[in-house]
Short mmCIF file of C-alpha atoms in Angstrom, two decimals:
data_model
loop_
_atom_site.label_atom_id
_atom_site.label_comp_id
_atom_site.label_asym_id
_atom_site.label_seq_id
_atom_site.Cartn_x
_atom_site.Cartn_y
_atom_site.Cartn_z
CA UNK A 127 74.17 130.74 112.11
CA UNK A 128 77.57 130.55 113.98
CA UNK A 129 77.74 129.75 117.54
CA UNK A 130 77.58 132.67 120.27
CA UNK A 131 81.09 131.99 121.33
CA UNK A 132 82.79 135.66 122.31
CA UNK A 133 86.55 135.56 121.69
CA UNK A 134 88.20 134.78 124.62
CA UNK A 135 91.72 135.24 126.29
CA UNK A 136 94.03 133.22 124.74
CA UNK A 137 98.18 132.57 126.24
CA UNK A 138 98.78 130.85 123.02
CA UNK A 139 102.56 129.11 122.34
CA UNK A 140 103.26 128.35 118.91
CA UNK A 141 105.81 126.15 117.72
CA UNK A 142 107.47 124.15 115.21
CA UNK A 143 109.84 121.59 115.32
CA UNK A 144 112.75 121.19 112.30
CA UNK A 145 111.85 119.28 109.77
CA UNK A 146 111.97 118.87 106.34
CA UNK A 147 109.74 121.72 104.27
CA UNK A 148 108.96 123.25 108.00
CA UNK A 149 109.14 126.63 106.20
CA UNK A 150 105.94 125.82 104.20
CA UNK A 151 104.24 125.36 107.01
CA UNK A 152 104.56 128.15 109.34
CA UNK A 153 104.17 130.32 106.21
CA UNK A 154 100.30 128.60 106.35
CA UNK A 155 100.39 129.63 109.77
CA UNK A 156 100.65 133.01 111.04
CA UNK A 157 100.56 133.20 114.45
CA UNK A 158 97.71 135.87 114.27
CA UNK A 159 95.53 133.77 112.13
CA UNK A 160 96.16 130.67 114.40
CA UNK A 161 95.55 132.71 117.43
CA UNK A 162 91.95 133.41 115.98
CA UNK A 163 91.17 130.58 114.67
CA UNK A 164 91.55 128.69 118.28
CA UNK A 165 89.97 131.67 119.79
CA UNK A 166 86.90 131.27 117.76
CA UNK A 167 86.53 128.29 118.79
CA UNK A 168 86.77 129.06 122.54
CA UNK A 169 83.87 129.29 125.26
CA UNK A 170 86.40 130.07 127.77
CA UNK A 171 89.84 131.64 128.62
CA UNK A 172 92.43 129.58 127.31
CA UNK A 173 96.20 128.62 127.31
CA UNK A 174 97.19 126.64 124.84
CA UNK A 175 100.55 124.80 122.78
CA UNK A 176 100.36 124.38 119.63
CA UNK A 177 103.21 122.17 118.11
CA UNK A 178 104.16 121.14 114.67
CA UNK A 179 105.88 118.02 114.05
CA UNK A 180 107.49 115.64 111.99
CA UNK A 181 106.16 111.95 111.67
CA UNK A 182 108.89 110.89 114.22
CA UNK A 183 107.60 112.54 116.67
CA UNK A 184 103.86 112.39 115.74
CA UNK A 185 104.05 108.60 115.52
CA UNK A 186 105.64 108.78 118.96
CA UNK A 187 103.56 110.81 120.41
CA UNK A 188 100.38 108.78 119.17
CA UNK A 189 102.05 105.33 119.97
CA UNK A 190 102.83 106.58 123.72
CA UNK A 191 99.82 107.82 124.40
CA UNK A 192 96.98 106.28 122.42
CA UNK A 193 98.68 103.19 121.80
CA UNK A 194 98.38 102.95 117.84
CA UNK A 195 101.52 103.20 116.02
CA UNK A 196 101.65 105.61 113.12
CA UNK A 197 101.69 109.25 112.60
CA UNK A 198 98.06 111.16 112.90
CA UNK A 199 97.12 114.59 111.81
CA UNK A 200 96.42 115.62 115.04
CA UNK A 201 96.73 115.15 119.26
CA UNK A 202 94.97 116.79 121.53
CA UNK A 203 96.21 117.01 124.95
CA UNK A 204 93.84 118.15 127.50
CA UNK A 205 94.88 119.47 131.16
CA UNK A 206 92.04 121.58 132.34
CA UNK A 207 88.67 122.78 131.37
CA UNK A 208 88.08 125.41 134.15
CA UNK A 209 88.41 127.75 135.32
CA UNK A 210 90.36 127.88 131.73
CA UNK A 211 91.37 125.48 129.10
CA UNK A 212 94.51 124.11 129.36
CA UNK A 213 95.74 122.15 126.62
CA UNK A 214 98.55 120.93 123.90
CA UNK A 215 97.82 120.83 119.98
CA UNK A 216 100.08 118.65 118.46
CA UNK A 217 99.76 118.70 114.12
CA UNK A 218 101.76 116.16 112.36
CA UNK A 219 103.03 118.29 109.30
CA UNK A 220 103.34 115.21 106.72
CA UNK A 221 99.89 114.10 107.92
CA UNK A 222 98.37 117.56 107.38
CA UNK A 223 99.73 118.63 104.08
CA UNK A 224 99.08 115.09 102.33
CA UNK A 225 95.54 115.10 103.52
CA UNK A 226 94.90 118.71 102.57
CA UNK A 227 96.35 117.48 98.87
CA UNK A 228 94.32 114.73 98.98
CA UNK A 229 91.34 116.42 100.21
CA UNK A 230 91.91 119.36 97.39
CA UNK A 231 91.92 121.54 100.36
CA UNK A 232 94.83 124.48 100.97
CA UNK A 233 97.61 123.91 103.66
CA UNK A 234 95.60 126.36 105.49
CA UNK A 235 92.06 125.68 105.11
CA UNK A 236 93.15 122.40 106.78
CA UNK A 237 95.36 123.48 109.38
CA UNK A 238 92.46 125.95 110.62
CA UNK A 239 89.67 123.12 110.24
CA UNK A 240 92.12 120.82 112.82
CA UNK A 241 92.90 123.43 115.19
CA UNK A 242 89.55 124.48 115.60
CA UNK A 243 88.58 120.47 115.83
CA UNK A 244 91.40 120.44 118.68
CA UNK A 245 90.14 123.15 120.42
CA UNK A 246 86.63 121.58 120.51
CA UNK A 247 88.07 118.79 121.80
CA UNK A 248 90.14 120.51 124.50
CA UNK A 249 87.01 121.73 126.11
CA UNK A 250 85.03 118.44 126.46
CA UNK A 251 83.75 117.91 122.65
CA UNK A 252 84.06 114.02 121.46
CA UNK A 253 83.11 112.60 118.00
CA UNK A 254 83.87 109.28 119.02
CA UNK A 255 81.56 108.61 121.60
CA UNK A 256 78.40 108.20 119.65
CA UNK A 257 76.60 109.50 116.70
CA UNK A 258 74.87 112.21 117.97
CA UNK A 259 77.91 113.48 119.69
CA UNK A 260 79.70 113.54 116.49
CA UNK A 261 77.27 114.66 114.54
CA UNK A 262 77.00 118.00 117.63
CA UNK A 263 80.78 118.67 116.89
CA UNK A 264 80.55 118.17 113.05
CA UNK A 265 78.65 120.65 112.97
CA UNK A 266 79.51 123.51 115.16
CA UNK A 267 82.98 122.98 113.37
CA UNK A 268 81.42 123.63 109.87
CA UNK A 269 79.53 126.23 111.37
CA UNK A 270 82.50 128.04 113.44
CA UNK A 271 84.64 127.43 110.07
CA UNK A 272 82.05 129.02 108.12
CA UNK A 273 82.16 131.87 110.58
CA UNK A 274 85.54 131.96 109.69
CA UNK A 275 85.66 132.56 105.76
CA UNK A 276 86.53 128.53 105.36
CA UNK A 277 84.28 126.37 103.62
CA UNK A 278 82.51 123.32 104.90
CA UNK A 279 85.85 120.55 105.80
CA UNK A 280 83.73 117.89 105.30
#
């Protein structure tokens, strides 16, 4: 059974940087299928940036701010939680499509299973503070993926 999460208001920015094979990738992303996918996934109003980027700037972003150096499928930068959800979704485009390859996933399944991961994360949601915690967002991600026509990411 999905979560009882009513789609919310969402002020959503989409962008993409230039990059190689950029084209690809905002053909995987429609900005009305990103828009629901992060609304699904929202208890709350929300306004939110998504960015695509090369691994420049994803390894940059990631070394800057977490302090490992390399490129990672995805950042999540979170501002506010209420009275709505601020926050920045940043998808490293190399990152993404080789892991969807290697996962035998589309470009798209996997974009949709890491912005609704984001999202979860934007509004308090942690898989890496213990088990149980991770094992909560697992699997209200399978189930709000599920909701979505996407089979289980994991």
């Amino acid at each position: 059974m999905a979560p009882d999460f009513p789609l919310r208001q969402l002020d959503l920015s989409l962008q993409f940087g230039q990059f190689p094979g950029a084209d690809r990738h905002r053909a995987a992303l429609p900005r009305r299928r990103v828009q629901r996918w992060i609304s699904h996934a929202l208890k709350t109003d929300a306004e939110i940036t998504v960015r695509i980027v090369d691994a420049e700037e994803g390894q940059s972003l990631n070394r800057d701010y977490r302090h490992k150096d390399y490129a990672t499928n995805v950042l999540t930068f979170d501002y506010t939680r209420e009275p709505v959800v601020t926050a920045d979704l940043v998808l490293c485009a190399p990152v993404v499509e080789r892991e969807a390859r290697e996962q035998g996933k589309t470009l798209e399944a996997h974009y949709a299973h890491l912005l609704v991961h984001a999202t979860l994360h934007a509004q308090g949601y942690d898989h890496e503070t213990n088990e149980r915690d991770a094992l909560e967002m697992e699997t209200l991600e399978i189930l709000l993926l599920a909701a979505l026509g996407f089979a289980n990411p994991y």
